[in-house]
Short mmCIF file of C-alpha atoms in Angstrom, two decimals:
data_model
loop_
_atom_site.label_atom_id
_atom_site.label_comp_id
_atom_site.label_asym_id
_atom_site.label_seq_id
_atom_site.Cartn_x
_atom_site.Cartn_y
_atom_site.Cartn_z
CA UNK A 1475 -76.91 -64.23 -24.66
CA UNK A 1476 -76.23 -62.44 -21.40
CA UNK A 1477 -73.14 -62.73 -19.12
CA UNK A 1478 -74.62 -64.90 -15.66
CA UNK A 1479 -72.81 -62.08 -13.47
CA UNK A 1480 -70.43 -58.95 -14.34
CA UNK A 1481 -67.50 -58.15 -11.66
CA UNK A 1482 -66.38 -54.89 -11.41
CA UNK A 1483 -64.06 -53.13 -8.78
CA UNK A 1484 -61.04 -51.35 -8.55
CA UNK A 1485 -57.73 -52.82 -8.90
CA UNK A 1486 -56.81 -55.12 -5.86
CA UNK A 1487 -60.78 -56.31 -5.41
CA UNK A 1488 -59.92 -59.80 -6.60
CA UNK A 1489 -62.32 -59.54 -9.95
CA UNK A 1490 -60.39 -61.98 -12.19
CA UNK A 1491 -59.73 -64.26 -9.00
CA UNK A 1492 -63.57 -64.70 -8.06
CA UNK A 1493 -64.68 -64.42 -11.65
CA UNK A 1494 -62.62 -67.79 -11.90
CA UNK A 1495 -64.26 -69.11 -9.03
CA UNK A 1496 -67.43 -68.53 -9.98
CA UNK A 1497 -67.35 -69.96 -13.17
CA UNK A 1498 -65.81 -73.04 -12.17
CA UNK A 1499 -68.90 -73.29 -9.34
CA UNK A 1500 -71.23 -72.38 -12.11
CA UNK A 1501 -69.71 -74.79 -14.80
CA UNK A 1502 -69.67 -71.54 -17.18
CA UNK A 1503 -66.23 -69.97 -18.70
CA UNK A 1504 -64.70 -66.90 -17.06
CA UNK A 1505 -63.77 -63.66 -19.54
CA UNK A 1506 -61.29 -60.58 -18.42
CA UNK A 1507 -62.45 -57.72 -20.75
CA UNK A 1508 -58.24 -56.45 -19.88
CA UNK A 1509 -56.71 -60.40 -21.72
CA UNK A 1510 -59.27 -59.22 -24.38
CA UNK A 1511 -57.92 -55.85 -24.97
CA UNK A 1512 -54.55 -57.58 -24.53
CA UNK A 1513 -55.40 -59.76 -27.19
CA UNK A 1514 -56.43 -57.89 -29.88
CA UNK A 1515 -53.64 -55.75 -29.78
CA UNK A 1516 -51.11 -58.62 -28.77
CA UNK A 1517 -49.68 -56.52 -26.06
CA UNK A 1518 -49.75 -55.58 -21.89
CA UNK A 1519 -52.29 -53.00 -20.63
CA UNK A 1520 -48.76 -50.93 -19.92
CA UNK A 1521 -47.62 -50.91 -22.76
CA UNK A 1522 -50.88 -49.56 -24.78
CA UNK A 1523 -50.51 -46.56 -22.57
CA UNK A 1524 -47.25 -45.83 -22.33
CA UNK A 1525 -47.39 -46.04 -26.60
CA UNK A 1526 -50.81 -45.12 -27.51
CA UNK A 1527 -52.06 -43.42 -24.40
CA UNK A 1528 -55.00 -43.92 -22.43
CA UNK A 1529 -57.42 -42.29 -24.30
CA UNK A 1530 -56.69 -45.28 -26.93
CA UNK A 1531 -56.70 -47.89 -24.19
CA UNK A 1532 -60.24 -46.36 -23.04
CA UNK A 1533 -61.45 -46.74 -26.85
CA UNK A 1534 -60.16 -50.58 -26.91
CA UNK A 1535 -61.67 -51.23 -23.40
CA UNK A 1536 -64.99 -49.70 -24.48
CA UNK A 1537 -65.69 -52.10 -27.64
CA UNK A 1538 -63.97 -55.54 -25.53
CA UNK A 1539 -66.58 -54.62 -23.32
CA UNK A 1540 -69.44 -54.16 -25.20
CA UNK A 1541 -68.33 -56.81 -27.21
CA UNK A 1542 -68.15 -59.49 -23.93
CA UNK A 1543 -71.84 -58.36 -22.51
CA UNK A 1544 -73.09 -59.01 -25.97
CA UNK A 1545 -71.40 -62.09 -26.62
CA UNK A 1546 -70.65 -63.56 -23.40
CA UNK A 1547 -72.64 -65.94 -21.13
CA UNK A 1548 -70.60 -66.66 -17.84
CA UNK A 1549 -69.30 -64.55 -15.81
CA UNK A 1550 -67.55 -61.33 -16.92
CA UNK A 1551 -64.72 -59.55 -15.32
CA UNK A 1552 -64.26 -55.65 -16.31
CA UNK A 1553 -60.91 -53.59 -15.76
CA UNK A 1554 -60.86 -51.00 -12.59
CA UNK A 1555 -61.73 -48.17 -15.04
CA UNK A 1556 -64.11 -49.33 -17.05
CA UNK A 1557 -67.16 -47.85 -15.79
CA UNK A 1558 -65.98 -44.67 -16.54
CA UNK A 1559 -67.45 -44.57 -19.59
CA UNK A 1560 -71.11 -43.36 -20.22
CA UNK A 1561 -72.05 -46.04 -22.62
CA UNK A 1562 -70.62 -48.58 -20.49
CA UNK A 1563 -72.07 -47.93 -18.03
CA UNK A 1564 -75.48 -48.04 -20.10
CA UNK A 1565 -74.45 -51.27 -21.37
CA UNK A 1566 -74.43 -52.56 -17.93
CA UNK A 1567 -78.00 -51.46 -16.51
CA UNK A 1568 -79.20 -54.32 -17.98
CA UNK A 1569 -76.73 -57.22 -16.25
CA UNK A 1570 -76.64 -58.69 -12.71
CA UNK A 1571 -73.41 -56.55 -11.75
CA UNK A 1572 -71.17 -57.05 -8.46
CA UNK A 1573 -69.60 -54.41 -7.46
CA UNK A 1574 -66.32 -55.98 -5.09
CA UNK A 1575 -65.47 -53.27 -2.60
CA UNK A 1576 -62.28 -52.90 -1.42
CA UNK A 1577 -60.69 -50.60 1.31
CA UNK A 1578 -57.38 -48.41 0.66
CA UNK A 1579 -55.05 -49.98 2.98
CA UNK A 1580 -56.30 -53.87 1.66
CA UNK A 1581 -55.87 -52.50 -2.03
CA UNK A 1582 -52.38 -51.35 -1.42
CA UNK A 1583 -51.38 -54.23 -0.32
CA UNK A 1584 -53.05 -56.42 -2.72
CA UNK A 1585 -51.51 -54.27 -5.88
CA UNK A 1586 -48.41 -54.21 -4.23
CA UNK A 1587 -45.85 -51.69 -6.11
CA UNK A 1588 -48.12 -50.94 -9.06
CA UNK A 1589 -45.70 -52.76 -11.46
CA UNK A 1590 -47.60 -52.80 -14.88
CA UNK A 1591 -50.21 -50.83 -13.31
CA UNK A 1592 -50.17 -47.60 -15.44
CA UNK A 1593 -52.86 -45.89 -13.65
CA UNK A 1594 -50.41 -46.18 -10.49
CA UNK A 1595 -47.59 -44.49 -11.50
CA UNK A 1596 -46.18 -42.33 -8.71
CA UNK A 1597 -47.00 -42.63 -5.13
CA UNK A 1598 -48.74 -45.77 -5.16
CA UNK A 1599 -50.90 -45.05 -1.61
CA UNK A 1600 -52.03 -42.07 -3.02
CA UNK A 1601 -53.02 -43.34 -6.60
CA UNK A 1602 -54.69 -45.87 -4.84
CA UNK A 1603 -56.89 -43.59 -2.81
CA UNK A 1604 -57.72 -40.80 -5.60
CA UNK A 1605 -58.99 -43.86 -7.85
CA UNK A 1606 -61.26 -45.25 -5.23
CA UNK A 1607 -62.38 -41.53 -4.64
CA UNK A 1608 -63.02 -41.16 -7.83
CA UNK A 1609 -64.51 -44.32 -8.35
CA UNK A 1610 -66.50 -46.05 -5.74
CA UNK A 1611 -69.74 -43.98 -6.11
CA UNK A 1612 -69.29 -44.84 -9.82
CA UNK A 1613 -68.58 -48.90 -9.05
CA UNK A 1614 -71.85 -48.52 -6.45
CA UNK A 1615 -74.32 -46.77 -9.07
CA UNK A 1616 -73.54 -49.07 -11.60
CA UNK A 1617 -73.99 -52.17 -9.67
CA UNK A 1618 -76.84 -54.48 -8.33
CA UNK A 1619 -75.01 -55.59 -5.28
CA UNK A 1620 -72.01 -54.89 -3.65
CA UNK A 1621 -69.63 -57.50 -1.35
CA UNK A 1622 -66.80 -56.44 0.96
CA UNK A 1623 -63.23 -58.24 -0.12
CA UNK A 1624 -61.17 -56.84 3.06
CA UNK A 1625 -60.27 -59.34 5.30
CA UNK A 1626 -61.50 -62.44 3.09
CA UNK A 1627 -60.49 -65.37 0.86
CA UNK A 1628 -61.54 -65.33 -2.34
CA UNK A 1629 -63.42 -68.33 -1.82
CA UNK A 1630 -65.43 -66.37 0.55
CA UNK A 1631 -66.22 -63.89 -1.25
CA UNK A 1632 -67.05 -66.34 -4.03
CA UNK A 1633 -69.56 -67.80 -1.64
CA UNK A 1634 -71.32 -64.67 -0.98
CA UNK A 1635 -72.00 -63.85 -4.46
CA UNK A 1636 -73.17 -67.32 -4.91
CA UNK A 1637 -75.85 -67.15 -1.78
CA UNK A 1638 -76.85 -63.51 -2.72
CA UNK A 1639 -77.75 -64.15 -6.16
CA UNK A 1640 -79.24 -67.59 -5.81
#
């Protein structure tokens, strides 16, 4: 069993929005590795920092992860940090993986004030741009394909993915 797409993408990309879209399209189900993580532990992304740090977030969103490619076969939506790890991204060599781009001043206003965004705490703007620094050479190395998200509906971008991997 093998997940029909992976999403991944910073914060702001729309990943859980298209995933949806997708797998209504596709007639498959649509899994957030972050509800997973939230699941388990029965409590908000924000909160598992701010009381167990992120190092023990990282751990969590490591296993929901390899646990979703494993078991999962629709299409797969990871958290904006994800990739970061190694075996992750190891994991994902082997999937159909779209990376959704997203541009600074788009993501800003997409995330909005970073509330229960942990990663954003501080100047907002600037957060914003260090992750996608950090980050979008990561997102592209690790992907098959990558789709723009500035300036377009979800639907659209839905589409693309649709047409491209067709």
């Amino acid at each position: 069993m093998t997940p029909r797409v992976v999403l991944i993408g910073p914060m702001g990309a729309g990943k859980s929005t298209v995933a949806q879209l997708l797998a209504d399209a596709w007639g498959v189900a649509a899994r957030d590795t972050d509800a997973d993580v939230e699941a388990t532990e029965g409590r908000e992304i924000s909160e598992i920092f701010v009381d167990s740090g992120e190092a023990h977030f990282r751990a969590l969103e490591a296993k929901a992860v390899a646990d979703a490619l494993a078991t999962h076969d629709g299409v797969l939506s990871l958290g904006g940090g994800a990739i970061l790890d190694p075996a992750t991204r190891e994991l994902l060599a082997s999937h159909t993986v779209v990376f959704l781009r997203v541009g600074l001043s788009e993501a800003v206003k997409r995330v909005g004030l970073g509330v229960g965004r942990p990663m954003l705490l501080g100047n907002v703007r600037s957060r914003i741009k260090a992750l996608l620094d950090e980050r979008t050479p990561i997102y592209e190395g690790a992907s098959t394909i990558a789709v723009d998200t500035d300036g377009r509906t979800p639907d659209e971008v839905a589409a693309e993915i649709q047409e491209r991997l067709a």
